[in-house]
C-alpha cells in the first residue's frame, strides 16, 4: 500500500438504535480512548434522533459522529428532511450520502447524491459517498462500468480530496453475509483509485476508499488488508461496541502513513 491517509472505520446504524443503545456509543468511546483502534479513525453514524446525544458522549474523545443522509438545500420548506448544517450543528463531522438503501428507497440519483455531497462539504462535513453494483451487474461482468458511472456522477470535483470518502458497497454483500474476495475488492479499489486520481491528479490517495458489505470481526483483517482499502463502512456489526471495535482493532499496531 502506498502512502495514504489515516484509515477510517465507520459504523452505519441505519434505522436502528433507541436511547438505551447510547450505552454502545459510550463503550465505543471508551475503547477509542484506550487506543483499541490503533491509528484508525472511528466514526459512528447513529439515527438522527440520537445524533446530538451521541456527539455529546463522544465530545473530547477521538470518536467521530456522523449523519446517514442530508438534504442538498441549506434550509427551507422540506418537511422531514435535515440539512447538512443541522447535522453539523448537532455535532456531526461526517455524513453518508447515496447509500444504496437510499438510492433504492428514495430514488436517489447520482446527480442528487453529488448535490448532497457538495452541501455536506459546504457545511464543513466530510462526505462519505456510497457506490456499488447489484448482483446482476457483477454476474454480467459490468461492475466496473456501473461503479465508474456512479463515481463520475456522484463525486463532486471542486472540493478538497480530504473532504471526500468513497465507500464501495456491492449491494449483494450488504446485510447478506456474502462478500467479494479480497482480490475482487483490491481490483475494484484499484479501479476507484485510478478514477479519483483522474479527478484529483496527484492527490487521489487522499480520498479514502472504504469497503462495506458484511464486514465482520472474522473477515475484517483480510478485507481491510486488500490494496487501496483505507477502512470499512460497517452496518450490522457496528451495532455492538464489541464487534465494531473488534473490526477497528484490525488497525492496532499499524503505523499511520502519509
Ligand atoms: P452490513 O451493511 O455491514 O450490515 O452489510 C453495510 C452498509 O450497508 O453500510
CSV table of C-alpha atoms and ligand atoms in Angstrom, one decimal:
chain,number,residue,atom,x,y,z
A,1,UNK,CA,0.0,0.0,0.0
A,2,UNK,CA,1.5,3.3,-1.0
A,3,UNK,CA,1.2,6.5,1.1
A,4,UNK,CA,-2.4,7.0,2.3
A,5,UNK,CA,-4.5,9.0,4.7
A,6,UNK,CA,-5.4,7.8,8.1
A,7,UNK,CA,-7.8,4.8,7.9
A,8,UNK,CA,-11.4,5.2,8.8
A,9,UNK,CA,-13.7,2.6,10.4
A,10,UNK,CA,-17.2,3.9,10.1
A,11,UNK,CA,-20.4,2.4,11.6
A,12,UNK,CA,-23.7,2.9,9.9
A,13,UNK,CA,-26.5,2.1,12.4
A,14,UNK,CA,-29.2,2.6,9.7
A,15,UNK,CA,-32.7,2.7,11.2
A,16,UNK,CA,-31.6,1.0,14.4
A,17,UNK,CA,-31.0,2.4,17.9
A,18,UNK,CA,-33.0,3.8,20.8
A,19,UNK,CA,-31.7,6.0,23.6
A,20,UNK,CA,-30.8,2.8,25.6
A,21,UNK,CA,-28.4,2.0,22.8
A,22,UNK,CA,-26.3,5.0,23.6
A,23,UNK,CA,-24.6,2.7,26.0
A,24,UNK,CA,-22.9,1.2,23.0
A,25,UNK,CA,-21.7,4.7,21.9
A,26,UNK,CA,-20.2,5.1,25.4
A,27,UNK,CA,-18.4,1.8,25.2
A,28,UNK,CA,-17.1,2.6,21.7
A,29,UNK,CA,-15.9,5.9,23.0
A,30,UNK,CA,-14.1,4.3,25.9
A,31,UNK,CA,-12.4,1.8,23.6
A,32,UNK,CA,-11.2,4.5,21.2
A,33,UNK,CA,-9.8,6.4,24.2
A,34,UNK,CA,-8.0,3.2,25.2
A,35,UNK,CA,-6.5,3.1,21.7
A,36,UNK,CA,-8.2,-0.1,20.6
A,37,UNK,CA,-8.5,1.1,17.0
A,38,UNK,CA,-4.8,1.9,16.8
A,39,UNK,CA,-4.2,4.5,14.1
A,40,UNK,CA,-7.6,4.3,12.6
A,41,UNK,CA,-10.2,7.0,13.0
A,42,UNK,CA,-13.5,5.6,14.4
A,43,UNK,CA,-16.9,7.1,13.3
A,44,UNK,CA,-20.4,6.1,14.3
A,45,UNK,CA,-23.4,7.3,12.2
A,46,UNK,CA,-26.5,6.8,14.5
A,47,UNK,CA,-30.0,7.6,13.5
A,48,UNK,CA,-30.7,11.4,13.6
A,49,UNK,CA,-32.7,11.1,16.8
A,50,UNK,CA,-29.6,10.1,18.7
A,51,UNK,CA,-27.1,12.3,16.9
A,52,UNK,CA,-26.8,15.2,19.3
A,53,UNK,CA,-26.6,12.9,22.4
A,54,UNK,CA,-24.1,10.6,20.7
A,55,UNK,CA,-22.0,13.7,19.9
A,56,UNK,CA,-22.1,14.8,23.5
A,57,UNK,CA,-20.9,11.4,24.6
A,58,UNK,CA,-18.1,11.5,22.1
A,59,UNK,CA,-17.0,15.0,22.8
A,60,UNK,CA,-13.4,15.3,23.9
A,61,UNK,CA,-12.6,11.8,22.6
A,62,UNK,CA,-11.2,10.5,19.2
A,63,UNK,CA,-14.7,9.1,18.3
A,64,UNK,CA,-16.4,11.0,15.5
A,65,UNK,CA,-20.1,11.1,14.9
A,66,UNK,CA,-21.9,11.4,11.6
A,67,UNK,CA,-25.3,11.6,9.9
A,68,UNK,CA,-26.7,9.0,7.5
A,69,UNK,CA,-28.1,11.4,4.9
A,70,UNK,CA,-28.7,15.1,4.4
A,71,UNK,CA,-30.7,17.3,2.1
A,72,UNK,CA,-28.9,19.2,-0.7
A,73,UNK,CA,-30.5,22.6,0.3
A,74,UNK,CA,-29.3,24.7,3.1
A,75,UNK,CA,-32.7,25.2,4.7
A,76,UNK,CA,-36.3,25.7,3.7
A,77,UNK,CA,-39.6,24.0,3.0
A,78,UNK,CA,-38.6,20.3,3.1
A,79,UNK,CA,-40.7,18.7,5.7
A,80,UNK,CA,-39.0,15.8,7.5
A,81,UNK,CA,-35.6,16.5,6.0
A,82,UNK,CA,-32.3,17.6,7.6
A,83,UNK,CA,-29.7,19.9,6.2
A,84,UNK,CA,-26.0,19.3,6.4
A,85,UNK,CA,-25.7,22.4,8.6
A,86,UNK,CA,-28.2,20.9,11.1
A,87,UNK,CA,-26.2,17.8,11.3
A,88,UNK,CA,-23.0,19.8,11.9
A,89,UNK,CA,-24.8,21.9,14.5
A,90,UNK,CA,-25.8,18.7,16.3
A,91,UNK,CA,-22.2,17.6,16.4
A,92,UNK,CA,-21.6,15.6,13.2
A,93,UNK,CA,-18.4,15.8,11.3
A,94,UNK,CA,-19.3,13.3,8.6
A,95,UNK,CA,-22.4,12.4,6.6
A,96,UNK,CA,-23.1,9.3,4.5
A,97,UNK,CA,-24.7,10.2,1.2
A,98,UNK,CA,-26.1,8.0,-1.6
A,99,UNK,CA,-26.2,4.7,0.4
A,100,UNK,CA,-27.7,2.0,-1.9
A,101,UNK,CA,-30.7,1.7,0.5
A,102,UNK,CA,-31.5,5.4,0.0
A,103,UNK,CA,-30.8,5.1,-3.8
A,104,UNK,CA,-33.4,2.3,-3.8
A,105,UNK,CA,-35.9,3.5,-1.2
A,106,UNK,CA,-35.9,7.2,-2.2
A,107,UNK,CA,-34.9,7.1,-5.8
A,108,UNK,CA,-31.7,9.0,-5.2
A,109,UNK,CA,-29.8,9.6,-8.4
A,110,UNK,CA,-26.1,10.3,-9.0
A,111,UNK,CA,-26.8,14.0,-9.6
A,112,UNK,CA,-28.8,14.2,-6.4
A,113,UNK,CA,-26.1,12.4,-4.4
A,114,UNK,CA,-23.5,14.8,-5.8
A,115,UNK,CA,-25.5,17.8,-4.7
A,116,UNK,CA,-25.8,16.3,-1.2
A,117,UNK,CA,-22.1,15.7,-1.0
A,118,UNK,CA,-21.5,19.3,-2.1
A,119,UNK,CA,-23.9,20.6,0.5
A,120,UNK,CA,-22.2,18.5,3.2
A,121,UNK,CA,-18.8,19.8,2.4
A,122,UNK,CA,-20.1,23.4,2.2
A,123,UNK,CA,-21.4,22.8,5.8
A,124,UNK,CA,-17.9,21.7,6.9
A,125,UNK,CA,-18.7,18.0,7.0
A,126,UNK,CA,-16.8,15.2,5.2
A,127,UNK,CA,-19.0,13.3,2.8
A,128,UNK,CA,-19.0,9.5,2.5
A,129,UNK,CA,-20.3,8.8,-1.0
A,130,UNK,CA,-21.5,5.2,-1.4
A,131,UNK,CA,-21.3,3.3,-4.7
A,132,UNK,CA,-21.7,-0.4,-5.6
A,133,UNK,CA,-23.1,-2.7,-8.1
A,134,UNK,CA,-26.1,-5.1,-8.0
A,135,UNK,CA,-25.7,-8.9,-8.2
A,136,UNK,CA,-26.9,-8.9,-11.8
A,137,UNK,CA,-24.2,-6.3,-12.7
A,138,UNK,CA,-21.4,-8.4,-11.2
A,139,UNK,CA,-22.8,-11.6,-12.8
A,140,UNK,CA,-22.7,-9.8,-16.2
A,141,UNK,CA,-19.2,-8.6,-15.5
A,142,UNK,CA,-20.2,-4.9,-15.7
A,143,UNK,CA,-19.4,-4.0,-12.1
A,144,UNK,CA,-16.6,-1.5,-13.1
A,145,UNK,CA,-18.8,0.1,-15.7
A,146,UNK,CA,-21.6,0.6,-13.1
A,147,UNK,CA,-19.3,1.8,-10.3
A,148,UNK,CA,-17.4,4.1,-12.8
A,149,UNK,CA,-20.6,5.7,-13.8
A,150,UNK,CA,-21.6,6.2,-10.2
A,151,UNK,CA,-18.3,7.8,-9.3
A,152,UNK,CA,-18.4,10.1,-12.3
A,153,UNK,CA,-22.0,11.1,-11.5
A,154,UNK,CA,-21.9,11.3,-7.7
A,155,UNK,CA,-18.5,12.7,-6.8
A,156,UNK,CA,-18.1,16.4,-6.5
A,157,UNK,CA,-14.9,17.7,-8.2
A,158,UNK,CA,-14.4,21.2,-7.0
A,159,UNK,CA,-13.6,20.2,-3.4
A,160,UNK,CA,-10.5,19.1,-1.5
A,161,UNK,CA,-9.9,15.3,-1.7
A,162,UNK,CA,-9.5,15.0,2.1
A,163,UNK,CA,-13.2,16.1,2.4
A,164,UNK,CA,-14.3,13.1,0.4
A,165,UNK,CA,-14.6,9.4,1.3
A,166,UNK,CA,-15.9,6.8,-1.1
A,167,UNK,CA,-17.5,3.6,0.2
A,168,UNK,CA,-17.6,0.7,-2.2
A,169,UNK,CA,-20.6,-1.4,-1.1
A,170,UNK,CA,-21.7,-4.1,-3.5
A,171,UNK,CA,-25.4,-4.3,-3.0
A,172,UNK,CA,-25.4,-8.1,-2.9
A,173,UNK,CA,-23.0,-8.0,0.0
A,174,UNK,CA,-25.0,-5.7,2.2
A,175,UNK,CA,-26.6,-7.5,5.1
A,176,UNK,CA,-26.2,-10.8,3.4
A,177,UNK,CA,-23.1,-12.3,5.0
A,178,UNK,CA,-21.7,-12.5,1.4
A,179,UNK,CA,-18.5,-10.6,0.5
A,180,UNK,CA,-16.4,-10.3,-2.6
A,181,UNK,CA,-13.0,-12.0,-2.3
A,182,UNK,CA,-10.1,-9.8,-1.1
A,183,UNK,CA,-8.8,-10.0,-4.7
A,184,UNK,CA,-12.1,-8.7,-6.1
A,185,UNK,CA,-12.1,-5.9,-3.5
A,186,UNK,CA,-8.5,-4.9,-4.4
A,187,UNK,CA,-9.3,-4.9,-8.1
A,188,UNK,CA,-12.3,-2.6,-7.6
A,189,UNK,CA,-10.5,-0.3,-5.2
A,190,UNK,CA,-7.6,-0.1,-7.7
A,191,UNK,CA,-10.1,1.0,-10.3
A,192,UNK,CA,-11.6,3.5,-8.0
A,193,UNK,CA,-8.2,4.9,-7.1
A,194,UNK,CA,-7.5,5.5,-10.7
A,195,UNK,CA,-10.8,7.2,-11.1
A,196,UNK,CA,-10.3,9.6,-8.2
A,197,UNK,CA,-6.8,10.2,-9.4
A,198,UNK,CA,-8.3,11.5,-12.6
A,199,UNK,CA,-10.5,13.9,-10.6
A,200,UNK,CA,-7.6,15.0,-8.3
A,201,UNK,CA,-4.4,14.5,-10.2
A,202,UNK,CA,-1.5,13.6,-7.9
A,203,UNK,CA,-3.8,13.7,-4.9
A,204,UNK,CA,-6.2,10.7,-5.4
A,205,UNK,CA,-4.5,8.9,-2.5
A,206,UNK,CA,-6.1,11.5,-0.2
A,207,UNK,CA,-9.6,10.3,-1.0
A,208,UNK,CA,-10.2,7.4,1.5
A,209,UNK,CA,-11.8,4.4,-0.1
A,210,UNK,CA,-13.8,2.2,2.3
A,211,UNK,CA,-15.0,-1.3,1.7
A,212,UNK,CA,-18.6,-2.0,3.0
A,213,UNK,CA,-20.9,-5.0,2.9
A,214,UNK,CA,-20.9,-7.8,5.6
A,215,UNK,CA,-17.7,-6.7,7.2
A,216,UNK,CA,-17.4,-8.7,10.5
A,217,UNK,CA,-14.8,-9.3,13.1
A,218,UNK,CA,-13.8,-12.6,11.4
A,219,UNK,CA,-13.3,-11.2,7.8
A,220,UNK,CA,-12.1,-7.7,8.6
A,221,UNK,CA,-8.4,-8.4,8.6
A,222,UNK,CA,-8.5,-10.0,5.2
A,223,UNK,CA,-10.8,-7.4,3.6
A,224,UNK,CA,-9.0,-4.4,5.1
A,225,UNK,CA,-5.6,-5.6,4.1
A,226,UNK,CA,-6.6,-5.5,0.4
A,227,UNK,CA,-4.7,-3.0,-1.7
A,228,UNK,CA,-6.3,0.5,-1.8
A,229,UNK,CA,-8.7,-0.2,1.1
A,230,UNK,CA,-8.5,2.7,3.6
A,231,UNK,CA,-11.1,1.4,6.0
A,232,UNK,CA,-14.6,0.0,6.3
A,233,UNK,CA,-18.2,1.0,6.4
A,234,UNK,CA,-19.9,-1.4,8.8
A,235,UNK,CA,-23.6,-1.9,9.2
A,236,UNK,CA,-24.9,-4.8,11.3
A,237,UNK,CA,-21.6,-5.4,13.1
A,238,UNK,CA,-21.4,-1.7,14.2
A,239,UNK,CA,-24.4,-2.0,16.5
A,240,UNK,CA,-22.4,-3.5,19.3
A,241,UNK,CA,-19.2,-2.0,20.7
A,242,UNK,CA,-17.7,-5.5,21.0
A,243,UNK,CA,-18.0,-6.4,17.3
A,244,UNK,CA,-17.4,-2.9,15.9
A,245,UNK,CA,-14.2,-2.4,18.0
A,246,UNK,CA,-13.0,-5.9,17.1
A,247,UNK,CA,-13.2,-4.8,13.5
A,248,UNK,CA,-11.5,-1.4,14.2
A,249,UNK,CA,-8.8,-3.2,16.2
A,250,UNK,CA,-7.5,-4.6,12.9
A,251,UNK,CA,-5.6,-1.3,12.7
A,252,UNK,CA,-4.0,-1.6,16.1
A,253,UNK,CA,-0.3,-1.6,15.7
A,254,UNK,CA,-0.3,-0.4,12.1
A,255,UNK,CA,1.5,2.9,11.8
A,256,UNK,CA,-0.3,5.7,10.0
A,257,UNK,CA,1.0,6.5,6.6
A,258,UNK,CA,1.1,9.7,4.6
B,1,LIG,P1,-23.7,-4.6,6.6
B,1,LIG,O1,-24.1,-3.1,6.0
B,1,LIG,O2,-22.3,-4.4,7.2
B,1,LIG,O3,-24.8,-4.9,7.6
B,1,LIG,O4,-23.6,-5.5,5.4
B,1,LIG,C1,-23.1,-2.3,5.4
B,1,LIG,C2,-23.7,-1.0,5.0
B,1,LIG,O5,-24.8,-1.0,4.3
B,1,LIG,O6,-23.2,0.1,5.2
